[in-house]
Coordinates of N, CA and C in Angstrom, one line a residue:
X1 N 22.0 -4.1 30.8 CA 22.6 -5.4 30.7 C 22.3 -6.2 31.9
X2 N 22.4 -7.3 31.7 CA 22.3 -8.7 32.9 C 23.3 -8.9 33.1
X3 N 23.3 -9.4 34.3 CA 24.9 -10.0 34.6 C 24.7 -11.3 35.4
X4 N 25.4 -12.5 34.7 CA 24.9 -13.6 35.0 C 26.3 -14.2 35.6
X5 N 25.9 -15.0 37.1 CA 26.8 -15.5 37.7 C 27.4 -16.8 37.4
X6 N 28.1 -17.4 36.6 CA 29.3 -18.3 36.4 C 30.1 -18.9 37.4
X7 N 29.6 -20.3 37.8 CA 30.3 -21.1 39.0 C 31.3 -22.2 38.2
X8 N 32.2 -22.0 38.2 CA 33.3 -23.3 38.1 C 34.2 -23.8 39.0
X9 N 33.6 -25.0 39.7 CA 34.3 -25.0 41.1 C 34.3 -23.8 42.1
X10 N 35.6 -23.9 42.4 CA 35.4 -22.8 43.4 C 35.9 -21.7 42.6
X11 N 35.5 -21.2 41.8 CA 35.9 -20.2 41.1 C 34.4 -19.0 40.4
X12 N 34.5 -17.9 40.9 CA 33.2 -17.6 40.1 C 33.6 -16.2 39.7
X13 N 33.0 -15.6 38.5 CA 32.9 -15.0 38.0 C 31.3 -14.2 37.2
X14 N 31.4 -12.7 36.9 CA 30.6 -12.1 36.4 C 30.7 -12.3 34.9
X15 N 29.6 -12.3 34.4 CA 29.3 -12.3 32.6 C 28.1 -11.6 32.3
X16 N 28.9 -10.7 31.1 CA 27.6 -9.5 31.0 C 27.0 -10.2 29.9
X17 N 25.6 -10.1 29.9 CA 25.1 -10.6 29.1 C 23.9 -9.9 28.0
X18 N 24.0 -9.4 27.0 CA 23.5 -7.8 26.6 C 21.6 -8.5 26.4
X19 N 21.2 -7.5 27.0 CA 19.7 -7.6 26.9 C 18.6 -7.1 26.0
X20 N 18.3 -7.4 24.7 CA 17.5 -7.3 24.2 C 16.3 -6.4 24.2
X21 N 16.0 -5.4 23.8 CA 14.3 -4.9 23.7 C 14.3 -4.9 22.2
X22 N 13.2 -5.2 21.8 CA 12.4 -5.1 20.7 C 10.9 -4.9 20.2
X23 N 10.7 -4.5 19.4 CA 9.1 -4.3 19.2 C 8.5 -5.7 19.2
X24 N 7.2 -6.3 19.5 CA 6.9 -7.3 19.0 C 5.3 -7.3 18.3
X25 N 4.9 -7.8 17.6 CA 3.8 -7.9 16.9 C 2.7 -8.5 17.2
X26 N 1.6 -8.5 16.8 CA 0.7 -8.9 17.6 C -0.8 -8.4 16.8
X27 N -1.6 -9.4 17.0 CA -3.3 -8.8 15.8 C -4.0 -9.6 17.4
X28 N -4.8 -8.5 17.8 CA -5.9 -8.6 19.0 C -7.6 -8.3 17.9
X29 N -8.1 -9.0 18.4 CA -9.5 -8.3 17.7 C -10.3 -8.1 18.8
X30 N -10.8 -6.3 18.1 CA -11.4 -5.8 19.1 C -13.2 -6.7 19.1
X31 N -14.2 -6.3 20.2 CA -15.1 -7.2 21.0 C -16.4 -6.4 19.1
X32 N -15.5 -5.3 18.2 CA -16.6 -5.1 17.4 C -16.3 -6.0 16.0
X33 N -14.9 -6.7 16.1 CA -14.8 -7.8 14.9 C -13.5 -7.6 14.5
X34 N -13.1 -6.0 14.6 CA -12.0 -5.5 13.8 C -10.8 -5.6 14.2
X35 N -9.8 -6.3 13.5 CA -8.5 -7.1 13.7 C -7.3 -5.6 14.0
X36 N -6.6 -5.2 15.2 CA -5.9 -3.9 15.8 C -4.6 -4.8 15.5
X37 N -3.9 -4.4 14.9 CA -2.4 -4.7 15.4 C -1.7 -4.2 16.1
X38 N -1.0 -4.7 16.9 CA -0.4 -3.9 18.3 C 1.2 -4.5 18.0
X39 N 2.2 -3.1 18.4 CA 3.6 -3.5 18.1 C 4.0 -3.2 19.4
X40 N 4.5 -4.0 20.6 CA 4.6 -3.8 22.0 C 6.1 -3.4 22.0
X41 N 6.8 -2.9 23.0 CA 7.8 -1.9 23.3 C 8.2 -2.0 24.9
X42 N 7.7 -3.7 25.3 CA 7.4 -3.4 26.6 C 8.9 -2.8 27.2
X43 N 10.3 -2.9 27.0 CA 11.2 -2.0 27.7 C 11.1 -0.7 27.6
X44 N 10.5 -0.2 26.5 CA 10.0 1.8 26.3 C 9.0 1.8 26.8
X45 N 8.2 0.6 27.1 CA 6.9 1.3 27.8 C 6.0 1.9 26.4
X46 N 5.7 1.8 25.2 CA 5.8 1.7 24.3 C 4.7 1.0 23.6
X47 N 3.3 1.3 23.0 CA 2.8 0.5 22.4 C 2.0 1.0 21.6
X48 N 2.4 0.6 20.0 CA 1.7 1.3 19.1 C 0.2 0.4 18.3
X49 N -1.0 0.8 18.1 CA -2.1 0.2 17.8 C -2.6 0.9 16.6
X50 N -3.0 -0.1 15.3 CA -3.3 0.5 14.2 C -4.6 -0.3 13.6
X51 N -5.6 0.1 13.1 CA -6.6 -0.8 12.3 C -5.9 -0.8 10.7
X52 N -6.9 -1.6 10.4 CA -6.9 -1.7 9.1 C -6.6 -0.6 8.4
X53 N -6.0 -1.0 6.8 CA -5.7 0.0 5.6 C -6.7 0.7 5.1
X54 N -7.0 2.0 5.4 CA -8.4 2.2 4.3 C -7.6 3.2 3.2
X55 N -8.2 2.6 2.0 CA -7.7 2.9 0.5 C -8.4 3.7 -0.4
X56 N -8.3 4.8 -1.0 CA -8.7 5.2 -2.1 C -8.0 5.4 -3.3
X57 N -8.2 6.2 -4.3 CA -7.5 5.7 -5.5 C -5.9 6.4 -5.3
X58 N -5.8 7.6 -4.5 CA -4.3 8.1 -3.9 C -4.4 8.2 -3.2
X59 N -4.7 7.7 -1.6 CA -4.7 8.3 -0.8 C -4.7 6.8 0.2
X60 N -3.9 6.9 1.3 CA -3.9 5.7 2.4 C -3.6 6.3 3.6
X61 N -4.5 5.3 4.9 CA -4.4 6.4 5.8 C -5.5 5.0 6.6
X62 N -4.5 5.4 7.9 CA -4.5 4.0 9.2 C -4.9 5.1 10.2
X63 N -5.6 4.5 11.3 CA -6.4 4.8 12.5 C -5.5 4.6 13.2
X64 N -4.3 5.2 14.5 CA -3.5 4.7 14.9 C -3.7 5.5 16.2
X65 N -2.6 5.0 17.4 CA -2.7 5.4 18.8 C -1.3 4.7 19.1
X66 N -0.8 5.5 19.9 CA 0.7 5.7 20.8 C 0.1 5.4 22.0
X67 N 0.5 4.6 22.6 CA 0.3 5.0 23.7 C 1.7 4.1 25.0
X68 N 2.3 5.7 25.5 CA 3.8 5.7 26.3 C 3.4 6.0 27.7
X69 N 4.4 5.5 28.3 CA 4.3 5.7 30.3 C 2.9 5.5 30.4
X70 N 2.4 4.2 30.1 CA 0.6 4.3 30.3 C -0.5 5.1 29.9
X71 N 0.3 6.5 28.9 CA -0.7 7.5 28.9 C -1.1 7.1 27.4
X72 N -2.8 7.1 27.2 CA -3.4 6.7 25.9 C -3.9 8.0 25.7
X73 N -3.5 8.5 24.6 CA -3.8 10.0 24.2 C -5.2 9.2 23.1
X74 N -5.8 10.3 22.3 CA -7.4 9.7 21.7 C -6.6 9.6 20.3
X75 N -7.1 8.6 19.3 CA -6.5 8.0 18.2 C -6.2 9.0 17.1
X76 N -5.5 8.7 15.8 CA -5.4 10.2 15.4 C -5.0 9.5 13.8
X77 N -5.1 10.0 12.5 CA -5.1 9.2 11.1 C -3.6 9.2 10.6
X78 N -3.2 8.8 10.2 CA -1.7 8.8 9.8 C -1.7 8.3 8.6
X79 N -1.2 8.7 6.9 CA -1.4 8.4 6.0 C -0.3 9.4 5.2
X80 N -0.7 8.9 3.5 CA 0.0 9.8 2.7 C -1.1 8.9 1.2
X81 N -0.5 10.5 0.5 CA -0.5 10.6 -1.3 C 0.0 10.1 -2.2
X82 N -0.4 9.7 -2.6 CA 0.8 8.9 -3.9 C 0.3 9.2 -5.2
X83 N 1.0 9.7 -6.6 CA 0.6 10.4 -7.4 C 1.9 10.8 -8.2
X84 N 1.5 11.0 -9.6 CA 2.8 11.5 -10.8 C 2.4 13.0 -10.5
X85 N 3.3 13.1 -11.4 CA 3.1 14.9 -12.0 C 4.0 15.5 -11.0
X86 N 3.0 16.9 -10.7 CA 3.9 18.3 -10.4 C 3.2 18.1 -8.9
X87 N 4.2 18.3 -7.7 CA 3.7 18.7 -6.5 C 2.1 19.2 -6.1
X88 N 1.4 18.6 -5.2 CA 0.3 19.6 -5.0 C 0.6 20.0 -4.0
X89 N 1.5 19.6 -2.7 CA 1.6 20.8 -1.5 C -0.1 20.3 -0.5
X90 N -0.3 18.7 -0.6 CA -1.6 19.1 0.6 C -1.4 19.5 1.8
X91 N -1.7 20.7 2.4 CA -1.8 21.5 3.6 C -2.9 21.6 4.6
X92 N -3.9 20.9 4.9 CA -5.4 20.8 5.1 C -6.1 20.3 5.2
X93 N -7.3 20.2 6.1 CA -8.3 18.7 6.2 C -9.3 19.4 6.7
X94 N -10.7 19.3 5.9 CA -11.6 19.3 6.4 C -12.5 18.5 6.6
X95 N -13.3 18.7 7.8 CA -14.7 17.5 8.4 C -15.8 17.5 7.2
X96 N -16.9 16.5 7.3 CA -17.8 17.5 6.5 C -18.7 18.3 7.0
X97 N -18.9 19.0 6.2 CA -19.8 20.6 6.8 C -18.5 22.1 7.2
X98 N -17.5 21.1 6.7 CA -16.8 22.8 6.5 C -15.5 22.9 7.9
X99 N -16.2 21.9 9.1 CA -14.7 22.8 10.2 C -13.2 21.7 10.0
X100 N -12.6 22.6 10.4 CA -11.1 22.5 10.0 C -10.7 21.5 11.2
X101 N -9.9 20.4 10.4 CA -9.3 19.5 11.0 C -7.9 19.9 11.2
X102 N -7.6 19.0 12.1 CA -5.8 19.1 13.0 C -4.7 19.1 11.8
X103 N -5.0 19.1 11.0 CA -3.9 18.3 9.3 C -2.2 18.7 9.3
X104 N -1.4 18.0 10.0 CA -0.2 17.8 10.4 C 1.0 17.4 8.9
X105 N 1.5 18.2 8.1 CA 2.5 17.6 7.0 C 3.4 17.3 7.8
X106 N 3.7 15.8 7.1 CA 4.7 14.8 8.2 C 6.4 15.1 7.0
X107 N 6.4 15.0 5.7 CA 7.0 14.9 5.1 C 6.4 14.7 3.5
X108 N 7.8 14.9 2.7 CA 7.5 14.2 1.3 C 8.8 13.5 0.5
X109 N 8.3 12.6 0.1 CA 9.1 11.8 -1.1 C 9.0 12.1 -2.4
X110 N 10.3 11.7 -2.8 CA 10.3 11.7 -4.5 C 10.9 9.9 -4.9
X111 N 9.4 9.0 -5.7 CA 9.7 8.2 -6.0 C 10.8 7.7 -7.1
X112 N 10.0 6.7 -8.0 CA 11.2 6.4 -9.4 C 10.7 7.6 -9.9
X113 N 11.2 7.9 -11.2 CA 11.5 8.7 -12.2 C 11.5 8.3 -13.2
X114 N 10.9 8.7 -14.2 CA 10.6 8.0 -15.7 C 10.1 9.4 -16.7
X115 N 11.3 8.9 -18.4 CA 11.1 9.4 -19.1 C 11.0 9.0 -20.1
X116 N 10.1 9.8 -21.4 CA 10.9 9.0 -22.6 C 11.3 10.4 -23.3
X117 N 11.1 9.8 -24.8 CA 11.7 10.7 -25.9 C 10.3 11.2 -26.3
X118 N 9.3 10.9 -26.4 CA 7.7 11.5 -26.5 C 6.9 11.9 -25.1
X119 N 8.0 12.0 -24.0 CA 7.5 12.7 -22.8 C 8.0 13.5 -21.9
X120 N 7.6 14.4 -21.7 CA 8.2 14.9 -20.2 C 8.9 14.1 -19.3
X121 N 9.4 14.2 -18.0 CA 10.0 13.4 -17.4 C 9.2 13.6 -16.5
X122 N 9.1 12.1 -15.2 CA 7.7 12.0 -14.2 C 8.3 11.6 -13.6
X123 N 7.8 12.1 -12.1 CA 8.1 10.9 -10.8 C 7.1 10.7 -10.0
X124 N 7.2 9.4 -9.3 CA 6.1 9.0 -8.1 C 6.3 9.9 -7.2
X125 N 5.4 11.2 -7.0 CA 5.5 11.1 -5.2 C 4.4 11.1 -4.3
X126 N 5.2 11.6 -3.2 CA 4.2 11.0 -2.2 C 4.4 12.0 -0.9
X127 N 3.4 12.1 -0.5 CA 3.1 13.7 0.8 C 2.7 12.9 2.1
X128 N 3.4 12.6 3.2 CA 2.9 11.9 4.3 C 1.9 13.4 5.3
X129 N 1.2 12.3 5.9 CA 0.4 13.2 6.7 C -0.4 12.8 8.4
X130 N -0.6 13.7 9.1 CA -1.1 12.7 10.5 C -2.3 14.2 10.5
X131 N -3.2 13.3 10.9 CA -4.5 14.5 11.3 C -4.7 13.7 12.8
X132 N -4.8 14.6 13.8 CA -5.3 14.9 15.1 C -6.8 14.7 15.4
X133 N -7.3 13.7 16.3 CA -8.6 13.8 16.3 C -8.7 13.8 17.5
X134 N -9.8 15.2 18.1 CA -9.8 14.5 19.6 C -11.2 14.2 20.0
X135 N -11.7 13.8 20.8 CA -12.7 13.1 21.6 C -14.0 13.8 20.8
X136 N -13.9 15.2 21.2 CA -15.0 16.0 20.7 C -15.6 16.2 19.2
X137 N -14.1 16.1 18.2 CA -14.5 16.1 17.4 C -15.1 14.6 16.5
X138 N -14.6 13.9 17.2 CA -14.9 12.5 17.0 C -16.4 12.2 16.7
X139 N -16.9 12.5 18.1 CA -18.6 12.7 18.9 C -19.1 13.2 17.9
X140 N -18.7 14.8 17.7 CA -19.5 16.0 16.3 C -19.7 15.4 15.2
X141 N -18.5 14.6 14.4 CA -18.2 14.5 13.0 C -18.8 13.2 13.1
X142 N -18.9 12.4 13.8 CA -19.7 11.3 13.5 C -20.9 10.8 12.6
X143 N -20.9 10.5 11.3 CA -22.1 10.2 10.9 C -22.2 8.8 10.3
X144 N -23.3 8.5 10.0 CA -23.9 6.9 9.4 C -22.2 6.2 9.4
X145 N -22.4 5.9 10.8 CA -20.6 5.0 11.6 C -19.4 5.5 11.0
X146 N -19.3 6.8 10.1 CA -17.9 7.1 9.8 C -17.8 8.6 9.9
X147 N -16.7 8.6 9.7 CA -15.9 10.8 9.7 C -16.0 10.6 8.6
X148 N -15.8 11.7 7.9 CA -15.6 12.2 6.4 C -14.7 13.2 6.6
X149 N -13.6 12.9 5.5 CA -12.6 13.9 5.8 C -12.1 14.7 4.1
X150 N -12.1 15.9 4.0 CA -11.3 16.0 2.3 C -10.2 16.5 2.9
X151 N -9.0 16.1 2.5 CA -7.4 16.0 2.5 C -7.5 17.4 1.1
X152 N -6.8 18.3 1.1 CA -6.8 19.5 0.3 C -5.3 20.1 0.3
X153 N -5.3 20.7 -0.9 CA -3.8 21.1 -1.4 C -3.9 22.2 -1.8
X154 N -2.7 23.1 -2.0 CA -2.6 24.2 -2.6 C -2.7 24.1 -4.2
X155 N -2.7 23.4 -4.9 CA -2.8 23.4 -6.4 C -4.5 23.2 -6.5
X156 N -5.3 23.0 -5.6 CA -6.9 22.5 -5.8 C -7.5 21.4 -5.4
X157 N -5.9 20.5 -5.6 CA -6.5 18.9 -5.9 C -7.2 19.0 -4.2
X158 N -8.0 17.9 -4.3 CA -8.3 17.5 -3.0 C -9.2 16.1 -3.4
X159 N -9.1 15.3 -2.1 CA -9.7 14.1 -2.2 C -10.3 13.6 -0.9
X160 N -11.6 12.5 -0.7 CA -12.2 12.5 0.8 C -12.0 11.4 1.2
X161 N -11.8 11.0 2.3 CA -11.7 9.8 2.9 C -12.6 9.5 4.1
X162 N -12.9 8.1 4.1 CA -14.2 7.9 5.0 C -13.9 7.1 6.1
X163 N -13.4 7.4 7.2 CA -13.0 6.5 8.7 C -14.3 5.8 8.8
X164 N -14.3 4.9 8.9 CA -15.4 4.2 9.5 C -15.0 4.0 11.3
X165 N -16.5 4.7 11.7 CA -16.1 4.7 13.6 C -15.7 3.4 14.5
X166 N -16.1 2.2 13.0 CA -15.8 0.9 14.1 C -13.9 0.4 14.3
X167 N -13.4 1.5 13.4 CA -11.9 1.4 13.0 C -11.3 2.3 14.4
X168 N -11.9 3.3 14.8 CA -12.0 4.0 15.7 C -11.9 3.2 16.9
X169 N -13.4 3.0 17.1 CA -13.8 2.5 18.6 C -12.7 1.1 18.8
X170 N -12.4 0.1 17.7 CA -11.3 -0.8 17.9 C -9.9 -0.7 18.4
X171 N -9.2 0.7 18.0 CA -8.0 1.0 18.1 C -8.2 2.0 19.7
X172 N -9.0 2.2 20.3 CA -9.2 3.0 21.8 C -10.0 1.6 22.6
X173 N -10.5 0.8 21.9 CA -10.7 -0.6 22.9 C -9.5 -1.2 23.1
X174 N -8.9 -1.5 21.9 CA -7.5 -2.4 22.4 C -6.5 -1.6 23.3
X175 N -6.3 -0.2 23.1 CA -5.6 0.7 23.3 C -5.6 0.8 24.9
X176 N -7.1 1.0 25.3 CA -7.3 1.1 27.0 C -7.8 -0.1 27.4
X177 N -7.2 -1.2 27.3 CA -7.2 -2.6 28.1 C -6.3 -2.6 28.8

C-alpha cells in the first residue's frame, strides 16, 4: 500500500491508498518477424513470453518461457488434446529418431456431454501437457527450421507436431532483452 499525505490547512493526515499489480499485455516482434506476446508482472518480477498457436487436427501447443527474479530458464511447449470418445491417457513425447522428450501431464478435462437415443453418450476432452526443452536438445533435434515431436498415449493414439525454430529463437530473443 501507498500512503498519501493529505494537507487541509493546518491539518494533515495519512491515506492508504491500495496499490495495484497486474499482468499487462503486450505483442513485441522478434528481429526474425514473429509477433511474442509478453504478459508483464512487473510487481512479481514476472514475465511470461509465448509465440504463436501452432495447430493440428487435436492437438495445440505454444512455445512459451517464464521468466522470474531475472532468471530466463530455455523455452519449453505448453499445449493440450481435444477429442470425443474414451480417454487415451497421453503420457510421452518423442523427438524424431526415437529419444525421449521431457513430456510433463499438466492435467485433464471433461468437456460438454452429448447423447442421443441412437448413440452412446460422448464427451469433449481434453489432456493438458508442458514438454521441457533444453538448450541441447534444441541444437540435436533441430531439422529443416523445426523439432518434430509425436505426443503418444497409452491407448496407441499418437500424433506429431512441428515447432518451427523461428517460434523458438523469437520467444528466447524477446525473453533475454
Amino acid at each position: 500500500m501507498k500512503f498519501m499525505w493529505i494537507m487541509n490547512f493546518s491539518l494533515a493526515w495519512a491515506v492508504a491508498i491500495p496499490v495495484q499489480a497486474q499482468s499487462v499485455k503486450s505483442v513485441i516482434t522478434a528481429s526474425n518477424g514473429v509477433e511474442v506476446t509478453v504478459y508483464s508482472d512487473e510487481f512479481a518480477n514476472r514475465y511470461e513470453y509465448t509465440a504463436p498457436l501452432i495447430k493440428t487436427d487435436d492437438v495445440n501447443v505454444l512455445v512459451g518461457n517464464v521468466k522470474k527474479s531475472g532468471v530466463t530458464p530455455a523455452p519449453h511447449l505448453t499445449g493440450f488434446v481435444i477429442y470425443s470418445g474414451e480417454w487415451r491417457r497421453y503420457n510421452s513425447a518423442l523427438f524424431k529418431g526415437g529419444d525421449k522428450a521431457n513430456f510433463i501431464e499438466t492435467g485433464k478435462d471433461v468437456g460438454r456431454c452429448y447423447s442421443s437415443r441412437y448413440s452412446r453418450p460422448s464427451c469433449t476432452l481434453t489432456e493438458n501437457f508442458r514438454i521441457e526443452l533444453s538448450p541441447a536438445e534444441i541444437k540435436k533435434h533441430s531439422q529443416y527450421g523445426k523439432i518434430a515431436l509425436q505426443i503418444r498415449a497409452l491407448d496407441s493414439s499418437a500424433t506429431i507436431i512441428e515447432v518451427p525454430m523461428t517460434y523458438i529463437d523469437a520467444v528466447n530473443e524477446v525473453a533475454n532483452r
